[in-house]
CSV table of C-alpha atoms in Angstrom, one decimal:
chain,number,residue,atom,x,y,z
B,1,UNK,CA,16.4,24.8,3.4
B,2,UNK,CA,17.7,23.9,-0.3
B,3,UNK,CA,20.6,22.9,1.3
B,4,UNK,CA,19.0,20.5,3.6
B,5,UNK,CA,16.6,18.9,1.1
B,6,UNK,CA,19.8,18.5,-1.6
B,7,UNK,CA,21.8,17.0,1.5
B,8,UNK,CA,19.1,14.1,2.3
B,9,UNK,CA,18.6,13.5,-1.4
B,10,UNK,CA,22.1,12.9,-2.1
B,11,UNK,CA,22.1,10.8,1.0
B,12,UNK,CA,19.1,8.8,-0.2
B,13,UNK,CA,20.8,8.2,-3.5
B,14,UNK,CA,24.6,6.8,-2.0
B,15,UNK,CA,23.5,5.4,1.3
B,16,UNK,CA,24.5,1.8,1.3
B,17,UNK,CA,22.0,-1.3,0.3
B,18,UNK,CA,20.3,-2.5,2.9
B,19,UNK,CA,19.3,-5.3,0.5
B,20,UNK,CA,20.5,-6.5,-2.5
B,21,UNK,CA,19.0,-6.3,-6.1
B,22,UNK,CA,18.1,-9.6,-6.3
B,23,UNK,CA,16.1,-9.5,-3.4
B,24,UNK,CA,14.2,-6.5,-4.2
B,25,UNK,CA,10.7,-8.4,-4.7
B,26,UNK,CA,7.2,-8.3,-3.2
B,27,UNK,CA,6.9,-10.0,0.4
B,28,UNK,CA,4.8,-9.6,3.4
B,29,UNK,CA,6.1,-8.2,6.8
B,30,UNK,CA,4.8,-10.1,9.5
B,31,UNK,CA,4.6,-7.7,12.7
B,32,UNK,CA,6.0,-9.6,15.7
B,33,UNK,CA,3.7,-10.8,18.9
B,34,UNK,CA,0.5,-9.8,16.3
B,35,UNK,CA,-1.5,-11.7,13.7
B,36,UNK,CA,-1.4,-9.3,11.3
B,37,UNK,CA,0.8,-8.9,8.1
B,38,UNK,CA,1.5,-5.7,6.0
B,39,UNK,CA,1.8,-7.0,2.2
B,40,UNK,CA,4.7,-4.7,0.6
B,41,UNK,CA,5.0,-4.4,-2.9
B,42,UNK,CA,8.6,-3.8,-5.0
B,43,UNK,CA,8.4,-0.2,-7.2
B,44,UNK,CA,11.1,-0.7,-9.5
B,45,UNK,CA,12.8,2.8,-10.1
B,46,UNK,CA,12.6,4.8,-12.8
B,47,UNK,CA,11.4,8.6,-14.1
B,48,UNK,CA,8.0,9.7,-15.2
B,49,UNK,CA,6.5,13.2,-15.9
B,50,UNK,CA,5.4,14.8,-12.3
B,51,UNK,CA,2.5,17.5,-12.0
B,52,UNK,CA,0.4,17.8,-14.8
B,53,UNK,CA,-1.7,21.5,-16.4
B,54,UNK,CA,-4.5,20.6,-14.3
B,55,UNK,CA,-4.1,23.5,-12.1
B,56,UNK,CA,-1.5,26.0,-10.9
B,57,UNK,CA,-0.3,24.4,-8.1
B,58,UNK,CA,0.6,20.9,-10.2
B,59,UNK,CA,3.0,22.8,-12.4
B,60,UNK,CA,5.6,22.8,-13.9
B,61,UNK,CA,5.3,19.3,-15.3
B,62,UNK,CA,8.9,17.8,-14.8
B,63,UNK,CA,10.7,14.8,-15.2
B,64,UNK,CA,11.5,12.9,-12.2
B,65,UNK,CA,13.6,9.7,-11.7
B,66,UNK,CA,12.8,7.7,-8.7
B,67,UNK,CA,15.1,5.5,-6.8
B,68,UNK,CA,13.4,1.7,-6.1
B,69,UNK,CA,11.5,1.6,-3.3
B,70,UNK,CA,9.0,-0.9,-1.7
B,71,UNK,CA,5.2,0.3,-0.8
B,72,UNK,CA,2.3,-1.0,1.3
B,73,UNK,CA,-0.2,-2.5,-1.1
B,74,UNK,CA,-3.1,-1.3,1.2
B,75,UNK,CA,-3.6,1.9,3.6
B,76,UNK,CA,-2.8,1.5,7.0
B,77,UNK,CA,-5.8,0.0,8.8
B,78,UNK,CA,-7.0,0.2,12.2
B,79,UNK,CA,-6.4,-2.8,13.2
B,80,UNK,CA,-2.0,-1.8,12.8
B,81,UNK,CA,-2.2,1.8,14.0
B,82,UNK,CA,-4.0,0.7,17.3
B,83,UNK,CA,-0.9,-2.0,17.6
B,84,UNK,CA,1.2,1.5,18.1
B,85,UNK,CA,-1.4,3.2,19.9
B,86,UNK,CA,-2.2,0.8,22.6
B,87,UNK,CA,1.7,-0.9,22.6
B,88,UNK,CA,0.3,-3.7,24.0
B,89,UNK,CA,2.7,-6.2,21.9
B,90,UNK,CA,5.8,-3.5,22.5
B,91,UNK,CA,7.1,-6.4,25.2
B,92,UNK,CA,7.0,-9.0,22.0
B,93,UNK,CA,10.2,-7.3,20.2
B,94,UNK,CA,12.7,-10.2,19.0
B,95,UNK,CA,16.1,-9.6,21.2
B,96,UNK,CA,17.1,-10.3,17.4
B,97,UNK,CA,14.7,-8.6,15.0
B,98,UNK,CA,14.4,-9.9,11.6
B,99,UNK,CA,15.8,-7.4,9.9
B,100,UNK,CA,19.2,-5.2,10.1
B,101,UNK,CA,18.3,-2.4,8.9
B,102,UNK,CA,17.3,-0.5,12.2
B,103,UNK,CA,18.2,-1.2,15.8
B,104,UNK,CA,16.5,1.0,18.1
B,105,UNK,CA,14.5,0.0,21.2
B,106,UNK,CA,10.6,-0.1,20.7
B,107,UNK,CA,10.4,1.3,24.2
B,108,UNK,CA,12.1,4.9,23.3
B,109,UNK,CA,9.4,5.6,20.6
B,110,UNK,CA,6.9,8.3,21.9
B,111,UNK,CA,2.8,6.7,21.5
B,112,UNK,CA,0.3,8.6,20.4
B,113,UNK,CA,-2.2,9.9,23.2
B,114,UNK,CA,-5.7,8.7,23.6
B,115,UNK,CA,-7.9,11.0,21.5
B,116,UNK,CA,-10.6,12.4,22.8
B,117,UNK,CA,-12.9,11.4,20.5
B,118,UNK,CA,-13.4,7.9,18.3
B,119,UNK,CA,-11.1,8.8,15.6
B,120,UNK,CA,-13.3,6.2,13.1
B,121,UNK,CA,-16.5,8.4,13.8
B,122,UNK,CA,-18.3,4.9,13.9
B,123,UNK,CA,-17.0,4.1,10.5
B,124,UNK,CA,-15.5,1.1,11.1
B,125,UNK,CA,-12.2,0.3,12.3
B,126,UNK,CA,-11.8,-3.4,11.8
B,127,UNK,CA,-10.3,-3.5,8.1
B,128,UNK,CA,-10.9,-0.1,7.6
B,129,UNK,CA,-8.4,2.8,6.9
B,130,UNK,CA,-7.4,4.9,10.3
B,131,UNK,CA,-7.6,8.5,10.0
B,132,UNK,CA,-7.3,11.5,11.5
B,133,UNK,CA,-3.5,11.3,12.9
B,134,UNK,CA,-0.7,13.8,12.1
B,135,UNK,CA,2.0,13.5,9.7
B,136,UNK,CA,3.9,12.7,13.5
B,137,UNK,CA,1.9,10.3,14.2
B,138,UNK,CA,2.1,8.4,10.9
B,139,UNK,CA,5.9,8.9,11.2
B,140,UNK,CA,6.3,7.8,14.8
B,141,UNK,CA,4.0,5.0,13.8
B,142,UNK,CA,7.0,4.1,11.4
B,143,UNK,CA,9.4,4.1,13.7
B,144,UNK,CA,7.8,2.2,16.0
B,145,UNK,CA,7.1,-0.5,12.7
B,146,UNK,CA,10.6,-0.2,12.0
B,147,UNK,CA,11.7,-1.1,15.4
B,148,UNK,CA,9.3,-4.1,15.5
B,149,UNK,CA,10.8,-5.6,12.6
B,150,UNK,CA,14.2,-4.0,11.4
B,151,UNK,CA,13.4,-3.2,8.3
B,152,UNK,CA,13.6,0.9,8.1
B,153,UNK,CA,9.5,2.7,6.9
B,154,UNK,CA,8.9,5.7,6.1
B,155,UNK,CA,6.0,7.6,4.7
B,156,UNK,CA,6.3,8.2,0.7
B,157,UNK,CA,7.9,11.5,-0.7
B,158,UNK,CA,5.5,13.2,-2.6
B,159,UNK,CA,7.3,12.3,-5.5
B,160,UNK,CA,7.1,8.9,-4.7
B,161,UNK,CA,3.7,8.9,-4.2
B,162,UNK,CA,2.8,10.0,-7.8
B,163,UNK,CA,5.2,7.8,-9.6
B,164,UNK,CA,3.1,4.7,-7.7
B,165,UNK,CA,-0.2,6.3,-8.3
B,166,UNK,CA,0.4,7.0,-12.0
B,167,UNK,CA,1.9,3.4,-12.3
B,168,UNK,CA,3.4,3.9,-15.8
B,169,UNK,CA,0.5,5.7,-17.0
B,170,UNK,CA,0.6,9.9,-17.9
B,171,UNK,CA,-2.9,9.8,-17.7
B,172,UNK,CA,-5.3,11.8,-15.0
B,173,UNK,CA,-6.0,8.3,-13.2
B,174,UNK,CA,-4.2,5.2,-13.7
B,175,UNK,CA,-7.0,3.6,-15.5
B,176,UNK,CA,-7.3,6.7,-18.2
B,177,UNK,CA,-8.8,9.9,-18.3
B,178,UNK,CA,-12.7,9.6,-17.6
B,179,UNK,CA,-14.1,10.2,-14.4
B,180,UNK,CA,-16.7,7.9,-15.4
B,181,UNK,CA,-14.6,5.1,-14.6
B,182,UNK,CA,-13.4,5.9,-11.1
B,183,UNK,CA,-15.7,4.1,-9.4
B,184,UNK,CA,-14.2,0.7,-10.2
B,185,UNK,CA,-11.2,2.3,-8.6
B,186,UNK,CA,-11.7,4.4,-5.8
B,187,UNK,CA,-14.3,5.6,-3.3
B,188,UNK,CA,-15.4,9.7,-3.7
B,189,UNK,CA,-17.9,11.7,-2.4
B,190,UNK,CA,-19.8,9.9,-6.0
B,191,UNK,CA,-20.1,6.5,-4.3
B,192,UNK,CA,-18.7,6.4,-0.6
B,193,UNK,CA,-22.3,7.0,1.5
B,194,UNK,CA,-20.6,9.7,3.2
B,195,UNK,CA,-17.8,7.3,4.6
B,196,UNK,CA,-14.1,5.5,4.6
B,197,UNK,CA,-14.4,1.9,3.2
B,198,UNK,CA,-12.8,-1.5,3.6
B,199,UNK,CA,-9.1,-1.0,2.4
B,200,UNK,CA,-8.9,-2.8,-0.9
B,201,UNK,CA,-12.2,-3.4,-2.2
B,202,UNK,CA,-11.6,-1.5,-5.1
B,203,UNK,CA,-9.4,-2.5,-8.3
B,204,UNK,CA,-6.0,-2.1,-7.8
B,205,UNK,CA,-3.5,-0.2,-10.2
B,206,UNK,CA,-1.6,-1.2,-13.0
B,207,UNK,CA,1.2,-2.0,-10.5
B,208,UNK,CA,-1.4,-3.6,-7.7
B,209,UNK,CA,-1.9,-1.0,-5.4
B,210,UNK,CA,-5.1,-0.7,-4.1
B,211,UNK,CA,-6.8,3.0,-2.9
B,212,UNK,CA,-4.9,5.4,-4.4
B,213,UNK,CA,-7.3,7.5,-5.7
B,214,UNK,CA,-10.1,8.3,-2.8
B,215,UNK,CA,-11.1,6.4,-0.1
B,216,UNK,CA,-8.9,8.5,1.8
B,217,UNK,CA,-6.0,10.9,1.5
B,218,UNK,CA,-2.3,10.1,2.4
B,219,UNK,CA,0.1,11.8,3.8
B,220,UNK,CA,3.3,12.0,2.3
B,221,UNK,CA,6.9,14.0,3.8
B,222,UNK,CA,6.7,17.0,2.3
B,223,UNK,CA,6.4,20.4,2.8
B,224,UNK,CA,3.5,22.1,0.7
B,225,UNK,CA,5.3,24.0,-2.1
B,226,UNK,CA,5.4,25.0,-5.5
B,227,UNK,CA,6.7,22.9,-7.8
B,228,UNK,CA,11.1,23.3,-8.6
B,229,UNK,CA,12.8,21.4,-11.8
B,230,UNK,CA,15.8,22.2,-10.5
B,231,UNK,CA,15.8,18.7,-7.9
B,232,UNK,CA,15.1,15.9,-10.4
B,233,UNK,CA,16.4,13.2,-8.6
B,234,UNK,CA,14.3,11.7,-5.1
B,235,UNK,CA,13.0,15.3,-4.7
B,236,UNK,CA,11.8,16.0,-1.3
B,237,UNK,CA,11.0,19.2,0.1
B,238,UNK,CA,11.8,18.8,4.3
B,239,UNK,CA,9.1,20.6,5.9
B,240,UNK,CA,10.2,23.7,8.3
B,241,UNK,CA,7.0,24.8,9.5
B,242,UNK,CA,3.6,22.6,11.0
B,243,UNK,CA,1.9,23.9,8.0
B,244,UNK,CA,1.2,22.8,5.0
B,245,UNK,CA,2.3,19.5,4.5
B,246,UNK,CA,1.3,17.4,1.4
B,247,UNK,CA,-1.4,15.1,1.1
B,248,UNK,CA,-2.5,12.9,-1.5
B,249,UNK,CA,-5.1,10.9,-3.7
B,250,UNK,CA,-8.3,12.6,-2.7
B,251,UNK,CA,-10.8,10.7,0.1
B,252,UNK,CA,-14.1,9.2,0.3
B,253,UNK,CA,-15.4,13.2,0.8
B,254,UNK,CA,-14.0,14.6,-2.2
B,255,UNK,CA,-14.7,15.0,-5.4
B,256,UNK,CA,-13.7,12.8,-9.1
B,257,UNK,CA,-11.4,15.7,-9.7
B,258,UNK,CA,-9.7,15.9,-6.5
B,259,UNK,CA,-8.7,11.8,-6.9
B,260,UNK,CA,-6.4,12.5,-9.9
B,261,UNK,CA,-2.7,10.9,-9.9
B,262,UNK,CA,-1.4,14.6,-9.8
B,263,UNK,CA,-3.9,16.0,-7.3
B,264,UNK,CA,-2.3,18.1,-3.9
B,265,UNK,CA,-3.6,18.8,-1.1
B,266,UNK,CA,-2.1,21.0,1.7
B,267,UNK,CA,-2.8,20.2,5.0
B,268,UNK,CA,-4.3,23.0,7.3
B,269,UNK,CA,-4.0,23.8,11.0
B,270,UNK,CA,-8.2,24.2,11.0
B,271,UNK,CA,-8.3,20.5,10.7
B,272,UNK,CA,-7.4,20.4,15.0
B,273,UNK,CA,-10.4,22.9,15.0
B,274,UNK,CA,-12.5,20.8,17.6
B,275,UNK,CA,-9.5,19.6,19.6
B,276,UNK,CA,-10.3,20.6,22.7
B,277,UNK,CA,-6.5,20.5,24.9
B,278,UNK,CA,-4.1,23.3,25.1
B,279,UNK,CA,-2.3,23.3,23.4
B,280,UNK,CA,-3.8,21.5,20.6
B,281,UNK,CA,-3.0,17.6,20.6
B,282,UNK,CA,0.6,16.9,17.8
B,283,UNK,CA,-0.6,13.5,17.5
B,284,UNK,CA,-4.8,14.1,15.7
B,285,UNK,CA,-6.8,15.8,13.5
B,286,UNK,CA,-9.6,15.5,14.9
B,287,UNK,CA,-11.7,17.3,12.0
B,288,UNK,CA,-10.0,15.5,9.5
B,289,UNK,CA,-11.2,11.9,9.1
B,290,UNK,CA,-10.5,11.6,5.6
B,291,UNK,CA,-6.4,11.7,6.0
B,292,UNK,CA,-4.7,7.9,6.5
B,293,UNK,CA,-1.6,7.6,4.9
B,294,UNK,CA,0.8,4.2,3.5
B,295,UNK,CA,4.3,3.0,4.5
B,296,UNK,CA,7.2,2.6,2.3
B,297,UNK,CA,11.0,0.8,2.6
B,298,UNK,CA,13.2,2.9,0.2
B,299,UNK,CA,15.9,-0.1,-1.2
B,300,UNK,CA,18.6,2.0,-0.1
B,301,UNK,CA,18.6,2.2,3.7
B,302,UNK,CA,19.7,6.1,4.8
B,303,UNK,CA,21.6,6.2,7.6
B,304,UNK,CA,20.4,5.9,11.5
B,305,UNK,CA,20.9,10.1,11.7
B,306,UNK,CA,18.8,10.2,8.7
B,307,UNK,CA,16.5,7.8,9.8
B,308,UNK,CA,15.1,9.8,12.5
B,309,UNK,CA,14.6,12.7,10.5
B,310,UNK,CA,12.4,11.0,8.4
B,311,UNK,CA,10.7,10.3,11.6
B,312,UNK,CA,9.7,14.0,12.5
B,313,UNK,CA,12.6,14.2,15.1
């Protein structure tokens, strides 16, 4: 498994550009036969201090150095993850997508079933965060992005995730250390009303990303594990079981404490505890409605084996 996780990082780190430097800024990815645009955001590299003494399961603190990478400014809404779901616009692929970073055909990407249940639990779906679907699902809904448009997505390493949340900052939130802050920031159990809220109607972080602490939890690659200082560069721990998985930033049902830039959580086979197929359904959660997750574009492309690992194949 060591073995594995050092081979992608080290194919992470010398796979070939897929764009150049001087390219690497902000844009928007428009998604092809759909009105709808994903605004990406460019994460210069760099290290920072991961983990933190808050708790067991956050240490060691170590230093990390993370390769550039782009990230979705907002969490996936409703409005895109039903564009994968239903694959009504599947037909509208360019013969020539925009980008040349992936060439795969949007038809050989496995869709999500129909849950059984409305997955917002009348919520709100129309610029709201979409929740409940496996790490699978979120990585199949990549793939079927990727496809779409040609640029490669992923879903953040955990390492990753924390150097966007902290944004510079080796604070407990990006905006300092009080709780009593937060709620210019983020949506808890303090101030959601007991639900998910409009993605981005919150101050953003020093680096303009918007929801990363609360309104809900994100899935990231990795497998639930205690911290190692031995893999300092791109660390990510390639899951070998279902369970657990890392998720991050807290959600709308947590607590303060629980939205901290170095807060885990491990995902947990009791959240398919309602589902009622056998076997269970790999595509939902259906009793966990606080879990949406973000894309990201790493700047260096990993090859098309690699790819679909990243994927869940």
């Amino acid at each position: 498994m060591k073995y594995l996780a050092s081979l992608l990082t080290l194919l992470l780190i010398f796979s070939p550009f897929s764009a150049s430097q001087s390219q690497f800024e902000d844009y928007t990815e428009q998604i092809p036969g759909a009105d709808l645009t994903i605004a990406m955001l460019a994460l210069e590299g760099g290290s920072f201090q991961m983990g933190s003494n808050h708790s067991e399961d956050e240490q060691p603190t170590h230093e990390v150095m993370v390769s550039s990478f782009w990230m979705a400014k907002h969490e996936t809404t409703w409005n895109l993850f039903r564009l994968y779901m239903e694959r009504n616009i599947d037909a509208e692929q360019p013969q020539q997508v925009a980008g040349t970073e992936v060439k795969i055909k949007v038809d050989a990407i496995s869709g999500a079933t129909t849950p059984y249940v409305d997955m917002s639990f009348g919520m709100g779906t129309d610029g709201y965060p979409a929740t409940g679907m496996t790490q699978l699902s979120a990585s199949r809904f990549c793939e079927w992005l990727s496809a779409m448009t040609g640029n490669f997505y992923r879903l953040p390493t955990e390492a990753e995730w924390e150097y966007a949340a902290k944004a510079g900052t080796n604070t407990a939130y990006s905006f300092g250390n009080e709780s009593s802050d937060l709620d210019q920031y983020g949506w808890s159990k303090r101030n959601s009303n007991e639900a998910y809220q409009l993605v981005g109607s919150k101050q953003a972080n020093p680096w303009g990303l918007h929801d990363m602490h609360g309104n809900v939890a994100e899935w990231t690659l990795d497998k639930f594990a205690p911290y190692s200082s031995e893999d300092s560069t791109d660390p990510f721990v390639v899951p070998d079981k279902t369970y657990p998985r890392v998720v991050r930033g807290g959600s709308w049902k947590d607590e303060p404490d629980a939205l901290r830039s170095s807060a885990r959580m491990a995902s947990n086979k009791s959240w398919k505890k309602r589902d009622p197929q056998i076997p269970k359904s790999k595509w939902w959660h259906t009793d966990a409605p606080f879990v949406g997750f973000r894309v990201v574009r790493p700047l260096k492309t990993p090859s098309a084996e690699e790819q679909k690992q990243y994927w869940g194949y």
